[in-house]
PDB file of C-alpha atoms in Angstrom:
ATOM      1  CA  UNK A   1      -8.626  -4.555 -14.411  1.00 91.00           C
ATOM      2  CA  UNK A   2      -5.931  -4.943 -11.756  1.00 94.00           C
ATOM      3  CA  UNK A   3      -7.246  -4.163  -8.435  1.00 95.00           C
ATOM      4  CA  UNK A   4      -5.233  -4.526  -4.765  1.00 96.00           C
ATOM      5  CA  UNK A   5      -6.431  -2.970  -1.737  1.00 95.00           C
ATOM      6  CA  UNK A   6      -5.304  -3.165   1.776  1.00 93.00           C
ATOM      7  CA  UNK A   7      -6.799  -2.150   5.227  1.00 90.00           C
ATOM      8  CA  UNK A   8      -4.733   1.332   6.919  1.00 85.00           C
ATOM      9  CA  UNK A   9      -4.618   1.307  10.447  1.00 82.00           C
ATOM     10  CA  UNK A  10      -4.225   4.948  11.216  1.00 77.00           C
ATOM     11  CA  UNK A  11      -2.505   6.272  14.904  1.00 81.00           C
ATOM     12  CA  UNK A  12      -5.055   9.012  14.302  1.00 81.00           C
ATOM     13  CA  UNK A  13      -7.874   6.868  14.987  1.00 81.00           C
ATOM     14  CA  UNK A  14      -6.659   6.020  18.562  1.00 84.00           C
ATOM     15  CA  UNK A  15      -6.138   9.722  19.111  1.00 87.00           C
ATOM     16  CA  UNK A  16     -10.137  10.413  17.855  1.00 87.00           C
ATOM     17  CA  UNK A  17     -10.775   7.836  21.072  1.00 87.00           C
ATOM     18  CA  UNK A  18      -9.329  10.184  22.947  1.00 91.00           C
ATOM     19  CA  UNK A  19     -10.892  12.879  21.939  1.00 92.00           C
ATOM     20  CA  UNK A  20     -14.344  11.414  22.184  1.00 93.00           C
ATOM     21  CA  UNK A  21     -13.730  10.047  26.247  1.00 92.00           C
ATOM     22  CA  UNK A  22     -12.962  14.126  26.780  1.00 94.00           C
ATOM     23  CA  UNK A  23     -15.962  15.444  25.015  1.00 94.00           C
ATOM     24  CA  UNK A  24     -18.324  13.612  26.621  1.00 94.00           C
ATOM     25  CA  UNK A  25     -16.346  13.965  30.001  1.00 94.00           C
ATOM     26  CA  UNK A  26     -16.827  17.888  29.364  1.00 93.00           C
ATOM     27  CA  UNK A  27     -20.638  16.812  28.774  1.00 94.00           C
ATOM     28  CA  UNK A  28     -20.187  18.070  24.733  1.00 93.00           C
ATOM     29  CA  UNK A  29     -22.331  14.970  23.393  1.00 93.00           C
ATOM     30  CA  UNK A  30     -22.408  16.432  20.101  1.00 94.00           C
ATOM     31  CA  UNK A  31     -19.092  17.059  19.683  1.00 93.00           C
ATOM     32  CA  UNK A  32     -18.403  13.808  20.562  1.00 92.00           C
ATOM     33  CA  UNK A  33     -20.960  11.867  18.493  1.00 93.00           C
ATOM     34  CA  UNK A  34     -19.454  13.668  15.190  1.00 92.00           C
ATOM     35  CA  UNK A  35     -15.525  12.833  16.471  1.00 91.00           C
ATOM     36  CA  UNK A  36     -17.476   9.507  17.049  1.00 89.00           C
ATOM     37  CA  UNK A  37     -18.510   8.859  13.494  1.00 88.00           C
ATOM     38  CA  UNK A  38     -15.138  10.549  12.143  1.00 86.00           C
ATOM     39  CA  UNK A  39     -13.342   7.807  14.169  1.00 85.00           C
ATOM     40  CA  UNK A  40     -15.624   5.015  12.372  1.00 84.00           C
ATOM     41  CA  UNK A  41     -14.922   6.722   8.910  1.00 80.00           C
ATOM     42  CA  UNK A  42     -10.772   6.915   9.926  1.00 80.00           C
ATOM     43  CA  UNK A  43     -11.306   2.917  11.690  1.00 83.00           C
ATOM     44  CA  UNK A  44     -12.729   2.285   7.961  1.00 83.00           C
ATOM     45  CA  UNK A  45      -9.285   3.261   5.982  1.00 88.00           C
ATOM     46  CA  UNK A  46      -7.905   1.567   3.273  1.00 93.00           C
ATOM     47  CA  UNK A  47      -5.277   2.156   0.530  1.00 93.00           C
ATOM     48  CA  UNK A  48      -5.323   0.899  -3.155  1.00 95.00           C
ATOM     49  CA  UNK A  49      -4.226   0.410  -6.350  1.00 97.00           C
ATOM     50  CA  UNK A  50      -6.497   0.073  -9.550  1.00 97.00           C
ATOM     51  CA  UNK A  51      -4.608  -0.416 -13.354  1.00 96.00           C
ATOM     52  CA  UNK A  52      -7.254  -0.366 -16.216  1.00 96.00           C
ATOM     53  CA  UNK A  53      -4.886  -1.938 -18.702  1.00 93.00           C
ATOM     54  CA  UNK A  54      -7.716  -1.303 -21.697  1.00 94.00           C
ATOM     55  CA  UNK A  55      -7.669   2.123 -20.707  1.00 95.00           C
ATOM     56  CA  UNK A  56      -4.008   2.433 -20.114  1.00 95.00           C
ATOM     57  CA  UNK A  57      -4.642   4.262 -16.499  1.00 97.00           C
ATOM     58  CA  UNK A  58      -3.785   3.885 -12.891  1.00 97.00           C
ATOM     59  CA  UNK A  59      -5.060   5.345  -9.630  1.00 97.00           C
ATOM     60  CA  UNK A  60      -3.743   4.979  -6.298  1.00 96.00           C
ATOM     61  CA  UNK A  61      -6.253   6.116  -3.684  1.00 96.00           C
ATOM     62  CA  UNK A  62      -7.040   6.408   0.228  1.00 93.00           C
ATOM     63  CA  UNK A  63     -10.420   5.331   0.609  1.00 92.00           C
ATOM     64  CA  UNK A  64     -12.158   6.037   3.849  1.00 86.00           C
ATOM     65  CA  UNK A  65     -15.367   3.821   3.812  1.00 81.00           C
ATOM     66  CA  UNK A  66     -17.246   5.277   1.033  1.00 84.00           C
ATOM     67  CA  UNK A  67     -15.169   7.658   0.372  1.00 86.00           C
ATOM     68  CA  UNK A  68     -12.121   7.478  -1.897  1.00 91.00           C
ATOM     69  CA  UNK A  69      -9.666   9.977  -2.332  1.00 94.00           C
ATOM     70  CA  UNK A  70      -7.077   9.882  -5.650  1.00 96.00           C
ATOM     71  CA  UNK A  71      -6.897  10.766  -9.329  1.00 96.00           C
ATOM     72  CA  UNK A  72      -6.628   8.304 -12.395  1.00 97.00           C
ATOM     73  CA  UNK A  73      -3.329   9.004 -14.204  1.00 96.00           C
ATOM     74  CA  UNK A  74      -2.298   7.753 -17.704  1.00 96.00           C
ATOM     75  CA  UNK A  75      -0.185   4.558 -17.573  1.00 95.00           C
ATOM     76  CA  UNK A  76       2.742   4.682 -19.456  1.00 95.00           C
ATOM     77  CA  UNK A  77       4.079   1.419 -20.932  1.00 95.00           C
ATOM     78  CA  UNK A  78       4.440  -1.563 -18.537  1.00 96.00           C
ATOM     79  CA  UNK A  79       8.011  -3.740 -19.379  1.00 96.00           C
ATOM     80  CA  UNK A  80       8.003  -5.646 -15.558  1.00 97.00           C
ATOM     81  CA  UNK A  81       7.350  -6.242 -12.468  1.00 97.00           C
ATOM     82  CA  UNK A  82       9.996  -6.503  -9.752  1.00 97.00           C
ATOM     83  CA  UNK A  83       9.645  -7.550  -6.348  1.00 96.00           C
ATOM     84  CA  UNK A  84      12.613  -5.939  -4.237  1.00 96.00           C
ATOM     85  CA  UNK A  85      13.348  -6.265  -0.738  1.00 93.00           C
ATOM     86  CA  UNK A  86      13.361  -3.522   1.518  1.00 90.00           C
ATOM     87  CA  UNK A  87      15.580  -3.773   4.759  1.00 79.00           C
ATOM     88  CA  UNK A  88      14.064  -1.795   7.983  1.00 70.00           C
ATOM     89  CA  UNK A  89      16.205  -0.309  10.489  1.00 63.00           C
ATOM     90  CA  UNK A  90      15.794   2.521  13.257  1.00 54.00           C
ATOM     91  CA  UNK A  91      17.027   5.315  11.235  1.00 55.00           C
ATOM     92  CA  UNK A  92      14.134   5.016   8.595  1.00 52.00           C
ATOM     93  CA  UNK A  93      11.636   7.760   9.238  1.00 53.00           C
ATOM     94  CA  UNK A  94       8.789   6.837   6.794  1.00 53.00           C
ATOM     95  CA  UNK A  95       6.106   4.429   7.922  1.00 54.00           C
ATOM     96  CA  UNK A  96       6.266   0.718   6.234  1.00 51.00           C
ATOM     97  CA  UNK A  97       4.233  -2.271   7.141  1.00 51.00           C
ATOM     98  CA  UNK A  98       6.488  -3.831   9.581  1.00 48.00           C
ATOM     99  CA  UNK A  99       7.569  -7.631   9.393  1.00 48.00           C
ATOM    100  CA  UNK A 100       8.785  -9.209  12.510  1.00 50.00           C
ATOM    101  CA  UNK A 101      12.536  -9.685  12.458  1.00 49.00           C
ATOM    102  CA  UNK A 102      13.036 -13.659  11.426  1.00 51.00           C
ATOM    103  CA  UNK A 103      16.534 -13.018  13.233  1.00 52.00           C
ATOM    104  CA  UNK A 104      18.925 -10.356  14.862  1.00 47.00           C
ATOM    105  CA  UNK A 105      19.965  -8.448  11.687  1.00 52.00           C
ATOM    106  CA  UNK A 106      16.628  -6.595  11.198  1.00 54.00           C
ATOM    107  CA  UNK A 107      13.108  -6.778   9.971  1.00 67.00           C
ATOM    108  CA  UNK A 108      12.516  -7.061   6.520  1.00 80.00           C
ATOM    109  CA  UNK A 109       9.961  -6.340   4.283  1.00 92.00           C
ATOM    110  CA  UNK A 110       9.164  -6.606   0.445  1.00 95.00           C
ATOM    111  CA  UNK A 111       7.451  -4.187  -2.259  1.00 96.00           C
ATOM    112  CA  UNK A 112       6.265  -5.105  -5.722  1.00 97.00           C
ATOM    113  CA  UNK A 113       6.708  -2.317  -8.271  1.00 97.00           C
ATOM    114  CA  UNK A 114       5.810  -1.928 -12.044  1.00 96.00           C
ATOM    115  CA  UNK A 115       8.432  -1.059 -13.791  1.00 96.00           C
ATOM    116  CA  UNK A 116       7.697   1.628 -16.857  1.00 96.00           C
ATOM    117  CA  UNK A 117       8.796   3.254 -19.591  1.00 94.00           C
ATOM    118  CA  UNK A 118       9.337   7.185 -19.711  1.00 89.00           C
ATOM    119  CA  UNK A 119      10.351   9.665 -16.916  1.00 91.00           C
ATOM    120  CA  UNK A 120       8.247   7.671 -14.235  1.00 91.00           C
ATOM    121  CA  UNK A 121      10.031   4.731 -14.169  1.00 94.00           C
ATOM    122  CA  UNK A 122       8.281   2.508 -11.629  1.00 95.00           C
ATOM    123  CA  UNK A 123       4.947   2.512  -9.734  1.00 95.00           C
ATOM    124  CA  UNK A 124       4.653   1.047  -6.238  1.00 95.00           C
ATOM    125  CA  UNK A 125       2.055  -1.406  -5.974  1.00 96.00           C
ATOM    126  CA  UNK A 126       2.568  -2.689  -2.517  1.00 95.00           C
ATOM    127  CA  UNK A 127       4.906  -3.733   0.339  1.00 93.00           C
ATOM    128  CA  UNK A 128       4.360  -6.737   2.591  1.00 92.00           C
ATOM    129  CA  UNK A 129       5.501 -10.097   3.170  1.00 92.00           C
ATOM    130  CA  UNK A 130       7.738 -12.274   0.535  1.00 94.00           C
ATOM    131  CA  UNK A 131       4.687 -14.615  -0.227  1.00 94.00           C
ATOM    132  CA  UNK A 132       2.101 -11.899  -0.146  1.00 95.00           C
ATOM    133  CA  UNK A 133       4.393  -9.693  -2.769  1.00 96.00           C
ATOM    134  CA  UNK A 134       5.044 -12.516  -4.924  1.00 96.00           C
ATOM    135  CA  UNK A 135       1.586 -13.693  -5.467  1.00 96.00           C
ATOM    136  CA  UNK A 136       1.102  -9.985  -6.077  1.00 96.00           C
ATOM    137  CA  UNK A 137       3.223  -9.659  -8.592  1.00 96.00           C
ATOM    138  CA  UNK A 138       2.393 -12.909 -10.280  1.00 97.00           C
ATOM    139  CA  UNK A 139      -0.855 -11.678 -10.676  1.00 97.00           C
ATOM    140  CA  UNK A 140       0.098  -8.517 -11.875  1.00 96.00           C
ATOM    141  CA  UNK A 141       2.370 -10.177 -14.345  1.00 96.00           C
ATOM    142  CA  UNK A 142       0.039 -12.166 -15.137  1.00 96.00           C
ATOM    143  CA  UNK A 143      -3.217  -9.680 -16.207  1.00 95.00           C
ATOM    144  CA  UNK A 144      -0.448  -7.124 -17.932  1.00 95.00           C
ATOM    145  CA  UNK A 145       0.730 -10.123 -19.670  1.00 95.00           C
ATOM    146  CA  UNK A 146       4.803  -9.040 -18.789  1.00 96.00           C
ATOM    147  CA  UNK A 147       7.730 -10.619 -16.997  1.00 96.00           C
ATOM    148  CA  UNK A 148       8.237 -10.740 -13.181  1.00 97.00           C
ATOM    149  CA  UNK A 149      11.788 -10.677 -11.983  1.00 96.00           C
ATOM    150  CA  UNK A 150      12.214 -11.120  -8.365  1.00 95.00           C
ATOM    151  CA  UNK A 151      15.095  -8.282  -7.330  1.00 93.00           C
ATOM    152  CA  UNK A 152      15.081  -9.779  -3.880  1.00 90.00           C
ATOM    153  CA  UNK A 153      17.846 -11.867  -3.646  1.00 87.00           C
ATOM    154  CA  UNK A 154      21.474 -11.739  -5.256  1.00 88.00           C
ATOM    155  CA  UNK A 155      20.610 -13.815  -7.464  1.00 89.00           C
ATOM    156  CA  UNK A 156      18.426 -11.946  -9.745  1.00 92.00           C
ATOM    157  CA  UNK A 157      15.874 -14.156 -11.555  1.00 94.00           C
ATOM    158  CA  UNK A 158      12.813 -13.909 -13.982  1.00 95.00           C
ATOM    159  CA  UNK A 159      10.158 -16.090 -12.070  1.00 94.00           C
ATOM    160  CA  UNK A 160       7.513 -15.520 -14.762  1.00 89.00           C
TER     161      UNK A 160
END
């Protein structure tokens, strides 16, 4: 089983700080002891990937300490893995993991995705650094016993 995880760091938690100083401000202490623990649970976020390759399933989940929320799905497939470079720029409106610009042109960042057959067509595993996605996808390669072609550069090769 293919497992990769990574800790969330949700804006919402900083807002539940907030909202615990005015509670108990206001003198509400139980109000503010239950936004208290729902700011440990949201402090405790995480999101994942899990591929049962005997099964032939996949789940991608939230999990908030104990809790995980997400759905196993059939897994159609596999023929590769491709890491492919994603460039950031001010216009972007969804959130990425942001990689500090290496020079003037823009940040960077890089996602690994599994690349299947049928209408699906890929599945995101992750996004992060170059090293971090390539290890990623070498290990993915690797347990699905498939190729790994790294779609980041022009010069498109098959590094497993």
């Amino acid at each position: 089983m293919y497992k990769y995880e990574r800790y969330n760091f949700r804006i919402f938690t900083l807002l539940m700080v907030l909202v615990t100083i005015m509670f108990f401000s206001y003198q509400k202490y139980i109000e503010g002891v239950a936004s208290i623990a729902l700011g440990i649970l949201l402090t405790l976020s995480f999101q994942g990937v899990k591929i049962d390759i005997a099964g032939k399933r996949y789940i991608k989940y939230d999990r908030f300490g104990f809790l995980r929320i997400g759905q196993w799905e059939s897994l159609p497939q596999p023929s590769y893995v491709t890491i492919t470079r994603i460039n950031l720029s001010s216009q972007r409106t969804q959130a990425l993991p942001l990689v500090m610009p290496e020079n003037k042109k823009g940040a960077r960042a890089y996602k690994v995705n599994l690349v299947v057959e049928g209408d699906l067509r890929y599945i995101t595993i992750c996004r992060g650094s170059f090293e971090k996605m390539k290890e990623e996808a070498l290990k993915l390669g690797r347990e699905l016993e498939i190729r790994v072609l790294d779609y980041s550069t022009h010069e498109k090769q098959w590094i497993l």
